[in-house]
Amino acid sequence: VEACPPSVGYRLRKTLRRNRVAVSVASMMAVTLIVASVISTWQAIRASRAEQLALHSAEIERLTNRFFIHDLLGNASVDAQAIASIPPDSEVKVRTLVDRAANRIDGSFDGAPLVEAAVRHMIGTVYNSLGLPAQARPHLERAESIRRELLGEADSKTLATSGEIGDTDVKLSRYDQAETRLRHTLDLAVKHHGNSSEVSIMTLGALADCLHKAGQVEEATRLSCQALELARQNTGIPTSQLIAYQNNHAITLLSHFEELRANELLENALQQAIEQIGENHPMVPVIRINLSLIHRNQGRVTESLRIARDAHRGCLKLYGERHPNSLLALESIGQCLMAIGNFDEAEQVLREKHSHALESFGPQSELA
């Protein structure tokens, strides 16, 4: 055995043995401080990311609005059309403006893919509102692809675009394809955002519409009622959307011959639309078309004809003569004229409707 000076490790072990309680307390305090520091840092990072995301979303919205103001509405004036080497048209149509804006998307957003996705999503929804689902789908597909890659499949924006594609497929009568997509989108929306979120309610409403048009009336009625109730509870749902849910549920009720309940819902929706949104809102003529059907079924043909003519005038003003809603209004007018025995005028109206449907959608269309 050889004597030597005590090492640092030896002294440390002796000290720890003599002061076990104090060391334990100090260790616990140190661990607590470390955990608190980690949590605090993590919360700060989350707050910073949330702030960056909010700023990023605001910038995307700003650039999207800028595109539509400059590239869509900016081409509405004769002077702007001349500057852009476009043949000036003082009565240029929305369809023409949307086509021009759509043609300018490629290459306009290099380095800003989420802005491109937002623009394409908007272009798609506008095409759908114009009754042009075939033109809408490619833009929506591209928007969904970008958002899924950069934001993830379960992001609310990705799900909103996916739901819009499902609704587009319904308009194209691809009911099986639409149902599969909408059910998957709804599952993701409910799982990640809750069943009362806006994206969940919108997808639920779209699925109900799909099932109704595919002939699955029982489930369609249940889901449309659920969508309406959830929308009423969600204060963030716009009035126009709530009115649309009322209209859609009323349509499913008609499939069960519950005309009194459907009529009550539609009358309430029409009153809300006129009072809160205005006579020129797109839902007003849609509701009137459905009210006309109820009145005709109940034998009040004169009243039904009046409502159908009001609906057609509204559709012409908002959509033009070839939009599906305009054609449905003409169909209602023709049916009313037949019911009162005015066959010559009924034939003229129905031939006009058939001609517009063929020109716009082809002989295979349901409207034709």
Short mmCIF file of C-alpha atoms in Angstrom, two decimals:
data_model
loop_
_atom_site.label_atom_id
_atom_site.label_comp_id
_atom_site.label_asym_id
_atom_site.label_seq_id
_atom_site.Cartn_x
_atom_site.Cartn_y
_atom_site.Cartn_z
CA VAL A 1 0.00 0.00 0.00
CA GLU A 2 1.41 3.32 -0.97
CA ALA A 3 0.15 6.58 0.59
CA CYS A 4 -0.90 9.34 -1.82
CA PRO A 5 -2.86 12.60 -1.76
CA PRO A 6 -6.70 12.17 -1.93
CA SER A 7 -8.02 12.47 -5.49
CA VAL A 8 -10.92 14.74 -6.57
CA GLY A 9 -13.15 11.70 -7.15
CA TYR A 10 -12.36 10.34 -3.64
CA ARG A 11 -13.20 13.66 -2.00
CA LEU A 12 -16.46 13.94 -4.03
CA ARG A 13 -17.62 10.45 -3.00
CA LYS A 14 -16.89 11.19 0.67
CA THR A 15 -18.77 14.47 0.49
CA LEU A 16 -21.83 12.85 -1.15
CA ARG A 17 -21.94 10.13 1.52
CA ARG A 18 -21.80 12.63 4.38
CA ASN A 19 -24.51 14.89 2.85
CA ARG A 20 -26.93 12.48 1.20
CA VAL A 21 -30.14 14.36 2.15
CA ALA A 22 -28.84 17.73 1.01
CA VAL A 23 -27.55 16.29 -2.24
CA SER A 24 -30.89 14.58 -2.95
CA VAL A 25 -32.83 17.81 -2.41
CA ALA A 26 -30.39 19.76 -4.57
CA SER A 27 -30.64 17.12 -7.30
CA MET A 28 -34.44 17.30 -7.28
CA MET A 29 -34.33 21.09 -7.50
CA ALA A 30 -31.88 20.89 -10.38
CA VAL A 31 -34.07 18.42 -12.26
CA THR A 32 -37.15 20.61 -11.65
CA LEU A 33 -35.31 23.66 -12.96
CA ILE A 34 -34.15 21.75 -16.03
CA VAL A 35 -37.69 20.47 -16.77
CA ALA A 36 -39.17 23.94 -16.26
CA SER A 37 -36.55 25.39 -18.54
CA VAL A 38 -37.28 22.81 -21.22
CA ILE A 39 -41.07 23.39 -20.99
CA SER A 40 -40.59 27.15 -21.08
CA THR A 41 -38.32 26.88 -24.12
CA TRP A 42 -40.78 24.52 -25.86
CA GLN A 43 -43.70 26.90 -25.22
CA ALA A 44 -41.66 29.82 -26.53
CA ILE A 45 -40.85 27.85 -29.68
CA ARG A 46 -44.53 26.98 -30.14
CA ALA A 47 -45.56 30.61 -29.70
CA SER A 48 -42.91 31.70 -32.15
CA ARG A 49 -44.02 29.10 -34.69
CA ALA A 50 -47.67 30.11 -34.25
CA GLU A 51 -46.74 33.75 -34.80
CA GLN A 52 -44.71 32.85 -37.90
CA LEU A 53 -47.59 30.73 -39.21
CA ALA A 54 -50.05 33.59 -38.69
CA LEU A 55 -47.75 35.99 -40.50
CA HIS A 56 -47.21 33.44 -43.28
CA SER A 57 -50.98 32.91 -43.65
CA ALA A 58 -51.55 36.66 -43.78
CA GLU A 59 -48.91 37.01 -46.49
CA ILE A 60 -50.47 34.19 -48.51
CA GLU A 61 -53.86 35.88 -48.24
CA ARG A 62 -52.38 39.23 -49.27
CA LEU A 63 -50.68 37.77 -52.35
CA THR A 64 -53.79 35.80 -53.26
CA ASN A 65 -55.96 38.91 -53.07
CA ARG A 66 -53.40 40.82 -55.08
CA PHE A 67 -53.53 38.21 -57.85
CA PHE A 68 -57.31 38.38 -58.09
CA ILE A 69 -57.43 42.17 -57.96
CA HIS A 70 -54.75 42.60 -60.64
CA ASP A 71 -55.20 39.50 -62.79
CA LEU A 72 -58.94 38.97 -62.58
CA LEU A 73 -60.73 42.20 -61.71
CA GLY A 74 -57.88 44.27 -63.13
CA ASN A 75 -58.74 43.03 -66.61
CA ALA A 76 -62.40 44.03 -66.34
CA SER A 77 -61.94 47.58 -67.62
CA VAL A 78 -61.59 48.35 -71.33
CA ASP A 79 -58.33 50.24 -70.71
CA ALA A 80 -56.78 47.33 -68.81
CA GLN A 81 -57.77 44.92 -71.56
CA ALA A 82 -56.19 47.16 -74.19
CA ILE A 83 -52.95 47.45 -72.21
CA ALA A 84 -52.83 43.67 -71.90
CA SER A 85 -53.33 43.33 -75.68
CA ILE A 86 -56.79 41.83 -75.13
CA PRO A 87 -59.62 42.79 -77.50
CA PRO A 88 -61.58 45.35 -75.43
CA ASP A 89 -65.03 44.23 -74.27
CA SER A 90 -67.05 46.64 -72.14
CA GLU A 91 -69.42 43.82 -71.13
CA VAL A 92 -66.79 41.19 -70.39
CA LYS A 93 -68.23 38.19 -68.52
CA VAL A 94 -66.98 36.71 -65.26
CA ARG A 95 -66.27 33.42 -67.08
CA THR A 96 -63.94 35.26 -69.46
CA LEU A 97 -62.11 36.97 -66.61
CA VAL A 98 -61.71 33.70 -64.71
CA ASP A 99 -60.38 31.96 -67.82
CA ARG A 100 -57.81 34.72 -68.33
CA ALA A 101 -56.73 34.60 -64.68
CA ALA A 102 -56.50 30.79 -64.77
CA ASN A 103 -54.27 30.93 -67.82
CA ARG A 104 -51.81 33.19 -65.99
CA ILE A 105 -51.23 30.94 -62.97
CA ASP A 106 -48.48 28.76 -64.43
CA GLY A 107 -45.10 30.31 -63.64
CA SER A 108 -46.58 33.21 -61.67
CA PHE A 109 -45.86 31.74 -58.23
CA ASP A 110 -42.39 30.21 -58.49
CA GLY A 111 -41.08 29.98 -54.94
CA ALA A 112 -44.55 30.56 -53.45
CA PRO A 113 -46.40 27.24 -53.88
CA LEU A 114 -48.91 27.86 -51.07
CA VAL A 115 -49.99 31.08 -52.78
CA GLU A 116 -50.48 29.09 -55.99
CA ALA A 117 -52.55 26.55 -54.03
CA ALA A 118 -54.74 29.31 -52.57
CA VAL A 119 -55.27 30.86 -56.01
CA ARG A 120 -56.05 27.54 -57.67
CA HIS A 121 -58.49 26.64 -54.87
CA MET A 122 -60.29 29.94 -55.41
CA ILE A 123 -60.32 29.53 -59.20
CA GLY A 124 -61.80 26.05 -58.73
CA THR A 125 -64.58 27.26 -56.45
CA VAL A 126 -65.43 30.09 -58.87
CA TYR A 127 -65.64 27.65 -61.78
CA ASN A 128 -67.93 25.46 -59.67
CA SER A 129 -70.17 28.41 -58.85
CA LEU A 130 -70.39 29.14 -62.58
CA GLY A 131 -71.57 25.59 -63.22
CA LEU A 132 -68.28 24.48 -64.79
CA PRO A 133 -67.03 21.55 -62.64
CA ALA A 134 -64.90 20.06 -65.43
CA GLN A 135 -62.87 23.29 -65.56
CA ALA A 136 -62.71 23.46 -61.76
CA ARG A 137 -61.27 20.02 -61.07
CA PRO A 138 -57.71 20.37 -62.47
CA HIS A 139 -57.11 23.52 -60.40
CA LEU A 140 -58.48 21.89 -57.26
CA GLU A 141 -56.37 18.77 -57.81
CA ARG A 142 -53.22 20.87 -58.10
CA ALA A 143 -54.13 22.89 -55.01
CA GLU A 144 -54.73 19.75 -52.99
CA SER A 145 -51.45 18.20 -54.13
CA ILE A 146 -49.47 21.27 -53.03
CA ARG A 147 -51.23 21.58 -49.70
CA ARG A 148 -50.94 17.88 -48.89
CA GLU A 149 -47.20 17.95 -49.57
CA LEU A 150 -46.45 21.16 -47.64
CA LEU A 151 -49.16 21.26 -44.96
CA GLY A 152 -50.06 17.61 -44.52
CA GLU A 153 -53.15 15.57 -45.35
CA ALA A 154 -54.98 16.57 -42.15
CA ASP A 155 -54.47 20.34 -42.40
CA SER A 156 -57.77 22.23 -42.56
CA LYS A 157 -56.84 23.90 -45.87
CA THR A 158 -55.94 20.56 -47.45
CA LEU A 159 -59.20 19.07 -46.21
CA ALA A 160 -61.19 22.05 -47.52
CA THR A 161 -59.75 21.53 -51.00
CA SER A 162 -60.37 17.78 -50.82
CA GLY A 163 -63.99 18.46 -49.86
CA GLU A 164 -64.35 20.87 -52.78
CA ILE A 165 -63.06 18.15 -55.13
CA GLY A 166 -65.66 15.77 -53.71
CA ASP A 167 -68.38 18.36 -54.32
CA THR A 168 -67.03 18.82 -57.86
CA ASP A 169 -67.32 15.09 -58.50
CA VAL A 170 -70.94 15.22 -57.31
CA LYS A 171 -71.60 17.93 -59.91
CA LEU A 172 -69.99 15.64 -62.50
CA SER A 173 -72.31 12.79 -61.36
CA ARG A 174 -69.33 10.71 -60.16
CA TYR A 175 -71.16 9.73 -57.00
CA ASP A 176 -69.16 6.64 -55.96
CA GLN A 177 -65.87 8.48 -56.39
CA ALA A 178 -67.21 11.51 -54.53
CA GLU A 179 -68.58 9.42 -51.66
CA THR A 180 -65.26 7.64 -51.10
CA ARG A 181 -63.35 10.91 -51.04
CA LEU A 182 -65.83 12.76 -48.83
CA ARG A 183 -66.02 9.96 -46.25
CA HIS A 184 -62.22 9.87 -45.98
CA THR A 185 -62.04 13.66 -45.75
CA LEU A 186 -64.74 13.73 -43.08
CA ASP A 187 -62.93 11.09 -40.97
CA LEU A 188 -59.73 13.15 -41.04
CA ALA A 189 -61.56 16.40 -40.32
CA VAL A 190 -63.41 15.00 -37.30
CA LYS A 191 -60.29 13.24 -35.94
CA HIS A 192 -57.99 16.27 -36.18
CA HIS A 193 -60.37 19.24 -35.90
CA GLY A 194 -63.52 17.95 -34.16
CA ASN A 195 -67.00 17.33 -35.55
CA SER A 196 -68.12 20.93 -34.95
CA SER A 197 -65.27 22.55 -36.90
CA GLU A 198 -66.17 24.42 -40.06
CA VAL A 199 -64.30 22.03 -42.34
CA SER A 200 -66.04 19.02 -40.73
CA ILE A 201 -69.50 20.57 -41.12
CA MET A 202 -68.86 21.58 -44.72
CA THR A 203 -67.64 18.07 -45.60
CA LEU A 204 -70.61 16.50 -43.80
CA GLY A 205 -72.99 18.70 -45.81
CA ALA A 206 -71.26 17.80 -49.07
CA LEU A 207 -71.46 14.08 -48.22
CA ALA A 208 -75.18 14.40 -47.47
CA ASP A 209 -75.73 16.08 -50.84
CA CYS A 210 -73.74 13.34 -52.59
CA LEU A 211 -75.72 10.54 -50.93
CA HIS A 212 -79.03 12.23 -51.72
CA LYS A 213 -78.20 12.54 -55.41
CA ALA A 214 -76.96 8.94 -55.44
CA GLY A 215 -80.32 7.76 -54.07
CA GLN A 216 -79.18 6.96 -50.51
CA VAL A 217 -82.00 9.02 -49.07
CA GLU A 218 -82.13 7.73 -45.48
CA GLU A 219 -78.50 8.44 -44.64
CA ALA A 220 -78.55 11.68 -46.64
CA THR A 221 -81.46 13.00 -44.56
CA ARG A 222 -79.77 12.06 -41.29
CA LEU A 223 -76.46 13.65 -42.26
CA SER A 224 -78.04 16.83 -43.65
CA CYS A 225 -79.97 17.25 -40.39
CA GLN A 226 -76.75 16.72 -38.42
CA ALA A 227 -74.90 19.27 -40.56
CA LEU A 228 -77.66 21.84 -40.04
CA GLU A 229 -77.69 21.36 -36.25
CA LEU A 230 -73.89 21.61 -35.99
CA ALA A 231 -73.90 24.72 -38.18
CA ARG A 232 -76.48 26.37 -35.94
CA GLN A 233 -74.26 25.72 -32.91
CA ASN A 234 -71.10 27.04 -34.58
CA THR A 235 -71.10 30.84 -34.39
CA GLY A 236 -68.28 30.98 -36.93
CA ILE A 237 -70.41 29.57 -39.76
CA PRO A 238 -71.39 32.38 -42.19
CA THR A 239 -75.09 33.17 -42.54
CA SER A 240 -75.04 32.25 -46.22
CA GLN A 241 -73.68 28.79 -45.39
CA LEU A 242 -76.28 28.23 -42.68
CA ILE A 243 -79.00 29.14 -45.18
CA ALA A 244 -77.52 26.65 -47.65
CA TYR A 245 -77.69 23.88 -45.01
CA GLN A 246 -81.37 24.69 -44.40
CA ASN A 247 -82.06 24.49 -48.13
CA ASN A 248 -80.18 21.20 -48.49
CA HIS A 249 -81.95 19.56 -45.56
CA ALA A 250 -85.30 20.67 -46.96
CA ILE A 251 -84.48 18.90 -50.23
CA THR A 252 -83.81 15.62 -48.40
CA LEU A 253 -87.10 16.01 -46.52
CA LEU A 254 -88.92 16.28 -49.85
CA SER A 255 -87.62 12.80 -50.68
CA HIS A 256 -89.59 11.58 -47.63
CA PHE A 257 -92.67 13.55 -48.75
CA GLU A 258 -92.36 15.76 -45.67
CA GLU A 259 -93.44 18.83 -47.64
CA LEU A 260 -94.75 20.86 -44.69
CA ARG A 261 -91.44 20.69 -42.81
CA ALA A 262 -89.50 21.32 -46.01
CA ASN A 263 -91.67 24.32 -46.88
CA GLU A 264 -91.19 25.78 -43.39
CA LEU A 265 -87.42 25.44 -43.64
CA LEU A 266 -87.31 26.99 -47.12
CA GLU A 267 -89.57 29.92 -46.23
CA ASN A 268 -87.41 30.63 -43.19
CA ALA A 269 -84.22 30.35 -45.27
CA LEU A 270 -85.62 32.67 -47.96
CA GLN A 271 -86.59 35.29 -45.40
CA GLN A 272 -83.16 35.13 -43.76
CA ALA A 273 -81.41 35.36 -47.12
CA ILE A 274 -83.33 38.44 -48.25
CA GLU A 275 -83.13 40.23 -44.89
CA GLN A 276 -79.54 39.43 -43.94
CA ILE A 277 -77.76 38.97 -47.28
CA GLY A 278 -79.91 40.63 -49.91
CA GLU A 279 -82.15 39.78 -52.86
CA ASN A 280 -79.16 39.27 -55.15
CA HIS A 281 -77.53 36.50 -53.14
CA PRO A 282 -77.13 33.24 -55.15
CA MET A 283 -79.10 31.22 -52.58
CA VAL A 284 -82.28 33.26 -53.17
CA PRO A 285 -83.19 31.85 -56.61
CA VAL A 286 -82.09 28.35 -55.54
CA ILE A 287 -84.52 28.40 -52.61
CA ARG A 288 -87.27 29.74 -54.86
CA ILE A 289 -86.79 26.86 -57.32
CA ASN A 290 -87.37 24.40 -54.48
CA LEU A 291 -90.36 26.34 -53.13
CA SER A 292 -91.86 26.32 -56.61
CA LEU A 293 -91.64 22.52 -56.63
CA ILE A 294 -93.46 22.23 -53.29
CA HIS A 295 -96.27 24.56 -54.37
CA ARG A 296 -96.70 22.64 -57.63
CA ASN A 297 -96.83 19.31 -55.80
CA GLN A 298 -99.52 20.70 -53.52
CA GLY A 299 -101.64 21.91 -56.43
CA ARG A 300 -100.91 25.64 -56.06
CA VAL A 301 -99.70 25.89 -59.65
CA THR A 302 -100.28 29.61 -60.19
CA GLU A 303 -98.20 30.46 -57.13
CA SER A 304 -95.60 27.91 -58.19
CA LEU A 305 -95.33 29.53 -61.64
CA ARG A 306 -94.87 32.98 -60.10
CA ILE A 307 -92.10 31.76 -57.82
CA ALA A 308 -90.41 29.88 -60.68
CA ARG A 309 -90.40 33.00 -62.87
CA ASP A 310 -88.90 35.03 -60.00
CA ALA A 311 -86.25 32.33 -59.59
CA HIS A 312 -85.44 32.36 -63.31
CA ARG A 313 -85.06 36.14 -63.38
CA GLY A 314 -82.69 35.92 -60.42
CA CYS A 315 -80.68 33.13 -62.06
CA LEU A 316 -80.34 35.07 -65.32
CA LYS A 317 -79.07 38.08 -63.42
CA LEU A 318 -76.57 36.11 -61.36
CA TYR A 319 -75.52 33.23 -63.59
CA GLY A 320 -76.64 33.73 -67.17
CA GLU A 321 -78.97 31.58 -69.25
CA ARG A 322 -76.86 28.39 -69.41
CA HIS A 323 -76.10 27.85 -65.73
CA PRO A 324 -77.60 24.64 -64.23
CA ASN A 325 -79.74 26.69 -61.83
CA SER A 326 -81.13 28.75 -64.72
CA LEU A 327 -82.01 25.54 -66.53
CA LEU A 328 -83.70 24.10 -63.44
CA ALA A 329 -85.79 27.27 -63.15
CA LEU A 330 -86.83 26.92 -66.81
CA GLU A 331 -87.76 23.29 -66.13
CA SER A 332 -89.98 24.41 -63.26
CA ILE A 333 -91.65 27.07 -65.42
CA GLY A 334 -92.30 24.52 -68.17
CA GLN A 335 -93.83 22.03 -65.74
CA CYS A 336 -96.13 24.71 -64.32
CA LEU A 337 -97.27 25.78 -67.80
CA MET A 338 -98.06 22.18 -68.64
CA ALA A 339 -100.04 21.82 -65.41
CA ILE A 340 -102.30 24.75 -66.31
CA GLY A 341 -102.72 23.55 -69.88
CA ASN A 342 -100.55 26.15 -71.63
CA PHE A 343 -98.79 23.54 -73.77
CA ASP A 344 -97.50 25.81 -76.55
CA GLU A 345 -95.60 28.09 -74.16
CA ALA A 346 -94.48 25.08 -72.11
CA GLU A 347 -93.01 23.49 -75.24
CA GLN A 348 -91.18 26.70 -76.11
CA VAL A 349 -89.70 27.01 -72.60
CA LEU A 350 -88.65 23.35 -72.40
CA ARG A 351 -87.09 23.44 -75.87
CA GLU A 352 -85.08 26.49 -74.81
CA LYS A 353 -83.92 24.66 -71.68
CA HIS A 354 -82.99 21.55 -73.70
CA SER A 355 -81.05 23.61 -76.26
CA HIS A 356 -79.00 25.42 -73.59
CA ALA A 357 -78.28 22.13 -71.79
CA LEU A 358 -77.02 20.48 -74.98
CA GLU A 359 -74.78 23.44 -75.82
CA SER A 360 -73.30 23.65 -72.34
CA PHE A 361 -73.17 20.08 -71.04
CA GLY A 362 -73.76 17.71 -73.95
CA PRO A 363 -76.42 15.03 -74.59
CA GLN A 364 -75.25 12.83 -71.69
CA SER A 365 -75.97 15.50 -69.09
CA GLU A 366 -78.84 14.96 -66.65
CA LEU A 367 -80.01 18.50 -67.43
CA ALA A 368 -80.38 17.63 -71.11
#
